[in-house]
Coordinates of C-alpha atoms in Angstrom, one line a residue:
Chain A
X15 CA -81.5 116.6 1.3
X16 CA -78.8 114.2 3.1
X17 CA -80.5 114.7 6.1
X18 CA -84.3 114.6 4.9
X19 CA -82.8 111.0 3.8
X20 CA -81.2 109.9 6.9
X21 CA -84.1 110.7 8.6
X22 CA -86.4 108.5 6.9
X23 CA -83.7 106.0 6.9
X24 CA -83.6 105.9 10.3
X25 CA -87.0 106.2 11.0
X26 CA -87.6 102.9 8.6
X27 CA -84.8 101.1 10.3
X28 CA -87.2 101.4 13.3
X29 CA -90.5 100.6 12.1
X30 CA -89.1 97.5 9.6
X31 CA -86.8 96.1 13.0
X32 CA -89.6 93.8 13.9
X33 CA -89.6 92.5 10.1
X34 CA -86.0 92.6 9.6
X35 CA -85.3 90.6 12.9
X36 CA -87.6 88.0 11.9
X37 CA -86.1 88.4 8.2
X38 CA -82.6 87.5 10.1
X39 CA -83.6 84.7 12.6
X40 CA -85.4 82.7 9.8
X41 CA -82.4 82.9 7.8
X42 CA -80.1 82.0 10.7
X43 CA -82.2 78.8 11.8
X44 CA -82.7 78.0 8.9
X45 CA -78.9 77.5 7.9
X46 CA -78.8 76.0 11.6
X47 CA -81.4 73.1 10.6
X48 CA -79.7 72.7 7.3
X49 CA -76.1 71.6 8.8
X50 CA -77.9 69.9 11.8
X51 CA -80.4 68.0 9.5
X52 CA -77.6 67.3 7.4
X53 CA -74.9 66.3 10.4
X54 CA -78.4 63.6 11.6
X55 CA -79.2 62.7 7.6
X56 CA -75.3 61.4 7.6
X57 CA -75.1 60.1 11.2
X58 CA -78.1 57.6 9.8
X59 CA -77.0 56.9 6.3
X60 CA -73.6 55.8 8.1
X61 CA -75.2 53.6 11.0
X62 CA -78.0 52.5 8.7
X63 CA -74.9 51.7 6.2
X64 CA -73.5 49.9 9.0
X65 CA -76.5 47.5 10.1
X66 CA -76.9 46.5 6.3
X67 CA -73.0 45.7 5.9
X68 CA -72.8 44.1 9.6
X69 CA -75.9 41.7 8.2
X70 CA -74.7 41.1 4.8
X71 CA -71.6 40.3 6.6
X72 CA -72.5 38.2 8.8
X73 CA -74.4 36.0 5.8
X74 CA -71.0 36.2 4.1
X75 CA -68.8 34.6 7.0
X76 CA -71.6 32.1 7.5
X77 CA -71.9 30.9 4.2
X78 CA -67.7 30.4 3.7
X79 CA -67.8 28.8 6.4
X80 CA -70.3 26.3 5.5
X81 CA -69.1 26.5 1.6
X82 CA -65.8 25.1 3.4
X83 CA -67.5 22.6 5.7
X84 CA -69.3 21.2 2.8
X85 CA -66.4 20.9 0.7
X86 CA -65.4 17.7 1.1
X87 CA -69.1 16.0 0.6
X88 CA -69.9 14.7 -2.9
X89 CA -73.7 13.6 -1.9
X90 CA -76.6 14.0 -3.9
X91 CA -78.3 16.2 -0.2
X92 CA -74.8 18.4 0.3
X93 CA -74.7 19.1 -3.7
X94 CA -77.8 21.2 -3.7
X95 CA -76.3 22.7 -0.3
X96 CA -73.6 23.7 -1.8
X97 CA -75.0 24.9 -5.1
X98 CA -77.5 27.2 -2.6
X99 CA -74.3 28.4 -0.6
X100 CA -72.8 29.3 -3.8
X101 CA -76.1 31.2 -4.9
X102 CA -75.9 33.0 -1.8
X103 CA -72.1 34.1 -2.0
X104 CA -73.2 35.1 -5.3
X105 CA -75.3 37.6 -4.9
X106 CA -73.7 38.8 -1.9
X107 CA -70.0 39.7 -4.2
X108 CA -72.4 41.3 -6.4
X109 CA -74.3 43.6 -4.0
X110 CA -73.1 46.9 -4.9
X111 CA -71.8 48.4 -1.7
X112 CA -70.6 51.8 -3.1
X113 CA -73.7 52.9 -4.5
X114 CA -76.3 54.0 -2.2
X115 CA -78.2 55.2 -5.0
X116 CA -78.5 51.7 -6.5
X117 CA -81.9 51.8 -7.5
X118 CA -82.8 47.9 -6.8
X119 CA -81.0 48.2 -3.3
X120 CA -83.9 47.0 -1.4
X121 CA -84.7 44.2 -4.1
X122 CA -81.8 43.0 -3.4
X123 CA -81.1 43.1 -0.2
X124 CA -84.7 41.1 0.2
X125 CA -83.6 38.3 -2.6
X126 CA -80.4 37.8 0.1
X127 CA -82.3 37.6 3.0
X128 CA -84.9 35.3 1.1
X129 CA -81.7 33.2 0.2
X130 CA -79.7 32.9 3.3
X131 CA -83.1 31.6 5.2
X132 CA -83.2 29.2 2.6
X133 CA -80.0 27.8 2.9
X134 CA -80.5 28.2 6.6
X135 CA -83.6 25.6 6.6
X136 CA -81.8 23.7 4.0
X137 CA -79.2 23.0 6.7
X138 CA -81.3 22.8 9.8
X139 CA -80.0 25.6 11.1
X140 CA -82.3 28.5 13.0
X141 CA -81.7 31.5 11.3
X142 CA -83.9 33.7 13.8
X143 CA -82.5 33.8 17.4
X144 CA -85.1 35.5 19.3
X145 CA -87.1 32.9 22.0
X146 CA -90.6 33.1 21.5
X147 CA -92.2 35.5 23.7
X148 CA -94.3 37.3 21.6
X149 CA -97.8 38.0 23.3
X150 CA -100.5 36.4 21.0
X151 CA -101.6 39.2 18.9
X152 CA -105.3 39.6 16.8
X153 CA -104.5 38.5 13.5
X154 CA -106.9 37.0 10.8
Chain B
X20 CA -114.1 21.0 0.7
X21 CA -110.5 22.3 2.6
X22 CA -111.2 23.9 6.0
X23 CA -111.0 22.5 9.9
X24 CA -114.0 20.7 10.4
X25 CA -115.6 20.9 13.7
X26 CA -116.8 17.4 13.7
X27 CA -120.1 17.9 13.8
X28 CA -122.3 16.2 11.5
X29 CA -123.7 18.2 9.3
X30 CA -126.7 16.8 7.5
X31 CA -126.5 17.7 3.8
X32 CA -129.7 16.2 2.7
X33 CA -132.0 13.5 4.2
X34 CA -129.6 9.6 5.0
X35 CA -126.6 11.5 4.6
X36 CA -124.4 13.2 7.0
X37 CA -120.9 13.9 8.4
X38 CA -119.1 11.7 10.9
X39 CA -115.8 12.7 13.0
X40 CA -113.1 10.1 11.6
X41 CA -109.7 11.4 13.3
X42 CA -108.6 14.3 15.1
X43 CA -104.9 15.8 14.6
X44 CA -104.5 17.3 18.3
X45 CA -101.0 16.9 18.8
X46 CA -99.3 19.2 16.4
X47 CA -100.1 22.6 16.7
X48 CA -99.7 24.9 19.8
X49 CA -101.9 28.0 18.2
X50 CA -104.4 28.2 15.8
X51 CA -104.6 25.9 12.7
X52 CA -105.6 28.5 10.0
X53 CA -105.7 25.7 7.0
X54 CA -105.3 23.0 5.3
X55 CA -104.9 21.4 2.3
X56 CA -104.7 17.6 1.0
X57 CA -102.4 16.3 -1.3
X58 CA -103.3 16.0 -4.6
X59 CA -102.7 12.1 -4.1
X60 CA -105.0 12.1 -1.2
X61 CA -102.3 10.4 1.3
X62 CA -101.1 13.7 2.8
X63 CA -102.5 16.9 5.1
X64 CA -101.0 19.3 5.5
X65 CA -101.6 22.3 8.4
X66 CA -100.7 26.0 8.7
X67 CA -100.9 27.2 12.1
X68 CA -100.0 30.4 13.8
X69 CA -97.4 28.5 16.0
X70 CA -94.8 29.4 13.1
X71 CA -95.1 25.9 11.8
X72 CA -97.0 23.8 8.8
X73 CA -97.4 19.9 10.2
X74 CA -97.4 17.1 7.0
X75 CA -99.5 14.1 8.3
X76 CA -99.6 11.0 6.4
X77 CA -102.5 9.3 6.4
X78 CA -103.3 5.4 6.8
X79 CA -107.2 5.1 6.5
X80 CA -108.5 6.9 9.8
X81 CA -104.6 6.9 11.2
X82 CA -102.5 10.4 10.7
X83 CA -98.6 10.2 11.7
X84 CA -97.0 13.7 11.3
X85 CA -93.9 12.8 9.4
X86 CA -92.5 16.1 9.5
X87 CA -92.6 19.9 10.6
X88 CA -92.0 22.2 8.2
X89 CA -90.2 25.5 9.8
X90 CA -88.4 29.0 9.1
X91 CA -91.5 31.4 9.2
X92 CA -91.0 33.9 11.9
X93 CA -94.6 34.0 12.8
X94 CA -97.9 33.0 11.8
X95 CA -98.4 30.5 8.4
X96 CA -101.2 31.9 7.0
X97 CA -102.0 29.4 3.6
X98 CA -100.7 26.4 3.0
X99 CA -101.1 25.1 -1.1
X100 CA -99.9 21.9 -2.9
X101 CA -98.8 21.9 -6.4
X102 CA -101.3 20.2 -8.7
X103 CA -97.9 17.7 -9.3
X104 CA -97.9 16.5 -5.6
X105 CA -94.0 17.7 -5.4
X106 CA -94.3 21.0 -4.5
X107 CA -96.0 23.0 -1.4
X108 CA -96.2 26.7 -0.3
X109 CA -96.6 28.3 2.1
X110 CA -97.1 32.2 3.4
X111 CA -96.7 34.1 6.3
X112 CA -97.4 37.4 8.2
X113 CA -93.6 37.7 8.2
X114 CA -94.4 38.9 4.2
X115 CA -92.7 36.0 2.9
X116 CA -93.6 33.1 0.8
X117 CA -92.1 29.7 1.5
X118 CA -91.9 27.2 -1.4
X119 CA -90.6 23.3 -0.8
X120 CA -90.6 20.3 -2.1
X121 CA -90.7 16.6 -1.2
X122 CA -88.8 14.1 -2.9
X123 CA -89.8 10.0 -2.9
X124 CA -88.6 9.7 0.0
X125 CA -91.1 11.9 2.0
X126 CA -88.2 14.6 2.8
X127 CA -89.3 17.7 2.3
X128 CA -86.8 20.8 1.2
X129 CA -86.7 24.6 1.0
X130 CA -86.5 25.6 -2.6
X131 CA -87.3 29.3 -2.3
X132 CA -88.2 32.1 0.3
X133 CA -89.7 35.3 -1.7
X134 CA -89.3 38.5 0.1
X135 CA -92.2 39.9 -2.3
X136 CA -94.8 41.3 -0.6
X137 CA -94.7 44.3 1.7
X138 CA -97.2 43.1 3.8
X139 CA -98.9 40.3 5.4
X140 CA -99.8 37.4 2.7
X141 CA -103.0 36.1 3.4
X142 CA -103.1 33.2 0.9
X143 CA -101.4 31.2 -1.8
X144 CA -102.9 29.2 -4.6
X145 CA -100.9 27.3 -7.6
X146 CA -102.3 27.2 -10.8
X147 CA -104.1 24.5 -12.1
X148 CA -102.1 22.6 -14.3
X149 CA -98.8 25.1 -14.3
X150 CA -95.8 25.4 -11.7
X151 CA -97.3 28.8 -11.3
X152 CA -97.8 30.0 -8.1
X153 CA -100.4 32.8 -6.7
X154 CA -100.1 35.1 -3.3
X155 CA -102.5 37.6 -2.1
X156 CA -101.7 40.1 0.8
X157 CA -102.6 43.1 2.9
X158 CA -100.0 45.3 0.7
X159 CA -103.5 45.1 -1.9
X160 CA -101.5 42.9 -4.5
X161 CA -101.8 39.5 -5.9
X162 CA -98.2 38.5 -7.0
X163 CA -97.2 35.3 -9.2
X164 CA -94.1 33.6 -8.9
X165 CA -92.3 31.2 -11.2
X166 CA -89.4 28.9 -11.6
X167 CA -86.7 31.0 -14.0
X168 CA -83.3 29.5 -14.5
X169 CA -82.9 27.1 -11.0
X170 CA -84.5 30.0 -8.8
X171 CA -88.1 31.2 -8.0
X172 CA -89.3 34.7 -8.8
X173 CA -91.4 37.1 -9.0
X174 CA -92.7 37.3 -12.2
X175 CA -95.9 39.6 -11.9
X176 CA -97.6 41.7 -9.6
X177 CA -101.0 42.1 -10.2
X178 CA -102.4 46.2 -8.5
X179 CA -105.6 47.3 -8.8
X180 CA -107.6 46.4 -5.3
X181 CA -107.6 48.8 -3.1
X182 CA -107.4 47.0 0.6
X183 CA -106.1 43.7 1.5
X184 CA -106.8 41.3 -0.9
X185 CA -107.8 38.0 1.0
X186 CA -107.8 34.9 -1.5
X187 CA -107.4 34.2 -5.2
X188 CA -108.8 31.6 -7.5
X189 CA -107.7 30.0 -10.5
X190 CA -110.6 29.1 -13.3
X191 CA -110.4 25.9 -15.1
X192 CA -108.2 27.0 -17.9
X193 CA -105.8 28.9 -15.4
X194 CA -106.0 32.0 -18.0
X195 CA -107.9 33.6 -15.6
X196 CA -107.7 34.3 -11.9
X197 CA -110.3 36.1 -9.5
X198 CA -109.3 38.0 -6.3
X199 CA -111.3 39.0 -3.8
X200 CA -110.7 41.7 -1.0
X201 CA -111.3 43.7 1.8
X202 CA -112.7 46.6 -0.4
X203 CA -115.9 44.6 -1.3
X204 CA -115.1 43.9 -4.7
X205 CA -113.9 40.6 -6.9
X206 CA -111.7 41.5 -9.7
X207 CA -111.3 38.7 -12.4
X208 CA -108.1 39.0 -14.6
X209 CA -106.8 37.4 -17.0
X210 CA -103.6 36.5 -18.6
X211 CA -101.9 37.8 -22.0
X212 CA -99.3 36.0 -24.0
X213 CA -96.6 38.1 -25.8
X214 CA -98.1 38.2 -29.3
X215 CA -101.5 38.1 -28.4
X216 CA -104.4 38.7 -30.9
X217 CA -105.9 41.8 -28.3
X218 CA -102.5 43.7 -28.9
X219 CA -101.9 44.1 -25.1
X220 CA -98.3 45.0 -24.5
X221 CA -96.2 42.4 -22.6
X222 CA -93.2 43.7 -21.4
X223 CA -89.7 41.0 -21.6
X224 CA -91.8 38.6 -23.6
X225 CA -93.4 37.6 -20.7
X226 CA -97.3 37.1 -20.4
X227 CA -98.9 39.9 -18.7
X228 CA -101.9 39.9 -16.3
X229 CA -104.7 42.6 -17.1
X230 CA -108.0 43.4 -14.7
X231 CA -111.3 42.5 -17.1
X232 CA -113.7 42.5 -14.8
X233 CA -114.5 44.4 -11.5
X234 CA -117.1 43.3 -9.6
X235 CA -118.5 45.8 -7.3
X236 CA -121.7 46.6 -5.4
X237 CA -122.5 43.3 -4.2
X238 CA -121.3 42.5 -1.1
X239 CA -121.2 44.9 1.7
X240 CA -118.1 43.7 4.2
X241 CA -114.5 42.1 3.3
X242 CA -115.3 39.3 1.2
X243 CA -112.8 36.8 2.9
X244 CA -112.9 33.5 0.2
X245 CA -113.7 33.2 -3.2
X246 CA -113.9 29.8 -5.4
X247 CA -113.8 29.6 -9.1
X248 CA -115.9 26.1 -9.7
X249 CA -114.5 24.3 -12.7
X250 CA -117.2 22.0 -13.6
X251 CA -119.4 25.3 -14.3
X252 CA -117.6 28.4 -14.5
X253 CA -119.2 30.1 -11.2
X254 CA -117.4 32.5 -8.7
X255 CA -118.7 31.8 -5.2
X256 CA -118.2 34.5 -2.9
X257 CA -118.0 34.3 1.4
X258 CA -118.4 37.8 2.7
X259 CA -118.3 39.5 6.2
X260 CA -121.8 40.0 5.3
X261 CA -122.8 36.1 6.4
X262 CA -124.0 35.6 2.6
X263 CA -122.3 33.4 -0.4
X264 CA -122.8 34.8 -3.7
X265 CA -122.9 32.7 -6.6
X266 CA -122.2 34.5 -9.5
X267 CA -122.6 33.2 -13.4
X268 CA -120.8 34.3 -16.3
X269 CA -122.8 35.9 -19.0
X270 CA -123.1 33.5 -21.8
X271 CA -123.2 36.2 -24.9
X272 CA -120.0 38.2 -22.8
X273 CA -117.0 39.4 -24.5
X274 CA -113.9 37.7 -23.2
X275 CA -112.2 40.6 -23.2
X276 CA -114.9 41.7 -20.8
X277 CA -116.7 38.9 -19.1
X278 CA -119.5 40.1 -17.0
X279 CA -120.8 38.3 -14.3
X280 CA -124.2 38.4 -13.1
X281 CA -125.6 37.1 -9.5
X282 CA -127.1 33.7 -10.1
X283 CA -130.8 34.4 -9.9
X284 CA -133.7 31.8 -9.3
X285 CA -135.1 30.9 -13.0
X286 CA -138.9 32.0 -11.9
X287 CA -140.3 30.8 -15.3
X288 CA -138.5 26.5 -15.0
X289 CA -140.3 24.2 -12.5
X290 CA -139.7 25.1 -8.6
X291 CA -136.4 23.9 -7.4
X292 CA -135.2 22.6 -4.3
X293 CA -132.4 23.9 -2.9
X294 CA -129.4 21.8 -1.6
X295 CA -126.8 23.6 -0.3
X296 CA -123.9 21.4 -2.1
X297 CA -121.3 24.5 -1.3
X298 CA -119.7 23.3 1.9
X299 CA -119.7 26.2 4.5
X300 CA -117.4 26.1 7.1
X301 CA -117.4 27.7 10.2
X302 CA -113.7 28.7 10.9
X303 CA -112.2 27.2 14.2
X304 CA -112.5 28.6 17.5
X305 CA -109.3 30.4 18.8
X306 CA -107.8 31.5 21.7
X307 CA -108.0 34.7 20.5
X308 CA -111.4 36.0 20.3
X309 CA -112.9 36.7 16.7
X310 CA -114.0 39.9 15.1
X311 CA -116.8 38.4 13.1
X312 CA -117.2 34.6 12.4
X313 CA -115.8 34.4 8.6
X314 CA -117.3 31.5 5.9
X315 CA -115.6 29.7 4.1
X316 CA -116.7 28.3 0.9
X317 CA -115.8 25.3 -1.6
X318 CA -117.5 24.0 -4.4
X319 CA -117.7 19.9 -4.3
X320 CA -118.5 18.0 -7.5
X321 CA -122.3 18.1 -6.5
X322 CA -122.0 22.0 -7.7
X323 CA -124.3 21.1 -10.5
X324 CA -127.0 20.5 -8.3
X325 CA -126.5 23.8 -6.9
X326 CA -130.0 25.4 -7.6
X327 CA -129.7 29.0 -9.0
X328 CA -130.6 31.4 -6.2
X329 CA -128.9 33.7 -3.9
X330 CA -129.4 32.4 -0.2
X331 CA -127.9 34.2 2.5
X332 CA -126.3 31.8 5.3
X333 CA -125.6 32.7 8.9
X334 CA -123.7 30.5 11.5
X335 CA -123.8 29.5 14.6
X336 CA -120.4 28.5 16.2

């Protein structure tokens, strides 16, 4: 009887190899491409983290800056300035940085963007650097 | 009627006809793509594809520009005055909508830039006698946009097209608003109060904007421009089709469901002649070349002249 089994056994091992080798290398890249997807899926939440806080940043040293420049003006023109520049700082202190999951994230970010080239016209100031060389394109 | 003329006179009907009075050459390095008068009559203003909308001020024949307006990152696409005269907008294929305003002194000031869209806007439009302002885009919305508490904002987004939507019109009333689009249909909508007698459900207490009419069938291309005349209630259409459609509300319709029929030609009245009072534009001439030459329509005051048939136009640049 123990040997009618191990017979079989064996003689299955052999026939389901092809199977059971596929079986094993599916399971086996697929853990691989889990921790490598995963490794990439973190290596772009952090840099894409990074461009939106180097940006928001950048609005944020700007605007202090300005807020402080304008400080000492009590003019009708640099009152709206600074009420703008205030806006601004506003929304940027309230921009939830530790939530990624912050449902309005992109809302947000947009209404700060929207702002800070506001401010920027307001104060005559280019807020896109980039010379224009763009070739004429087909538009309507 | 707002457009670039070419300068050509173009005889209406017999004595009268169109004369060249100015021409603004020195403002724009690209394509002027519109423009729009003040509602005082004194100022132009142009949207061009350099990036930039020109304010000229006029003295009789005389234009000065008095100021560029800048900040869009690529081409301005519409360019809209406020019924009040204090306010402009202004949209772009950078997505964005640009709203300013000019004090006495001629300066002019940006009060808003709205990250809305997702897509190209196309064309902005204020509402009649509101601070209400309109934007249609290639992401298939219209969106309106108000003043809340010192800041402007998005306060509805109207879905329902289903390509590009190209221009929007106000009626008389502003309670309604028809858009036209790149799927070859004009949807008429119109607006809900919280509280309202229909027992639509406005969300916030705000009014709400609700499709009532879809009209489909008619034209066969991207209808590019439509005009809602006040004087008479009729939607003109321009189409990528070379026709205008003029299209009548039914009299006996439900306002909950206007429908609008094609103006026909009244066989059974006394033969009429037909004066084309809509002005047709051809668009400018770029240095890009065109896919298809595009109408543009307007209604002038003569619109109740405008005999009752359906007249297909094509142009010759």
């Amino acid at each position: 009887m123990a040997a009618a089994s191990a017979s079989s056994d064996m003689f299955d091992e052999i026939v389901m190899a092809e199977e059971r080798f596929h079986g094993e290398g599916y399971q086996e890249g697929y853990a691989e491409g889990s921790h490598i997807g995963a490794a990439e899926g973190r290596r772009y939440g952090s840099l894409h983290g990074a461009r939106i806080g180097s940006e928001i940043g950048s609005y944020l040293g700007f605007a202090l800056t300005w807020q402080c420049l304008l400080q000492k003006s009590s003019d009708e023109k640099s009152s709206k300035k600074i009420r703008a520049l205030d806006s601004l700082i506003g929304m940027i202190q309230k921009f939830p940085y530790e939530d990624p999951t912050y449902n309005k994230l992109q809302e947000d970010l947009e209404k700060i963007r929207g702002k800070f080239k506001q401010v920027c016209s307001m104060l005559n100031i280019q807020s896109d650097f980039r010379i224009g060389t763009e070739r004429s394109s087909l538009t309507f | 009627g707002q457009g670039l003329s070419r300068g050509d006179p173009m005889a209406l009907s017999p004595g009268q006809g169109w004369s060249c009075r100015a021409v603004l050459g020195e403002g724009h390095q690209r394509t002027v793509r519109r423009v729009a008068w003040s509602p005082c009559g004194s100022y132009l203003a142009s949207a061009s594809f350099d990036a930039t909308t020109c304010i000229w001020k006029r003295h009789e024949d005389d234009f000065q520009c008095i100021t560029t307006l800048e900040g869009h990152e690529n081409e301005v696409k519409s360019v809209a005055w406020a019924p009040s005269g204090t306010l402009l907008a202004t949209c772009s294929r950078d997505k964005s909508v640009w709203v300013w305003e000019v004090d006495e002194e001629e300066e002019y000031e940006c009060v808003s830039v709205l990250n809305s869209h997702t897509q190209d806007v196309k064309h902005v439009v204020w509402h009649p006698n509101q601070e209400l302002l309109a934007s249609a885009s290639y992401d298939d919305t219209v969106k309106l946009y108000q003043e809340e508490e010192d800041d402007w904002v998005c306060c509805a987004t109207l879905e329902g097209h289903e390509s590009t939507v190209w221009s929007v019109a106000f009626d008389r009333s502003g309670e309604r608003l028809a858009s036209c689009s790149d799927d070859k249909t004009v949807r008429v909508w119109r607006r809900y109060k919280p509280g309202n007698e229909e027992g639509v459900a406005c969300s916030d207490n705000e009014p709400t904007w609700k499709c009532v009419c879809t009209l489909s069938g008619y034209h066969t291309r991207t209808i590019y421009d439509v005009a809602w005349c006040h004087l008479t209630g009729a939607l003109a259409t321009a189409c990528g089709d070379d026709a205008i459609r003029v299209f009548e509300e039914s009299a006996t319709g439900d306002p909950r469901q206007p429908t609008f029929a094609l103006a026909a030609h009244d066989s059974a009245g006394p033969a009429v002649t037909l004066h084309c009072s809509a002005s047709v534009l051809s668009t400018s001439v770029e240095a890009e070349p065109s896919r298809k030459k595009r109408p543009r329509v307007s209604f002038s005051r003569h619109m109740s002249l405008m005999a009752r048939a359906v007249f297909p136009v094509s142009f010759l640049e």
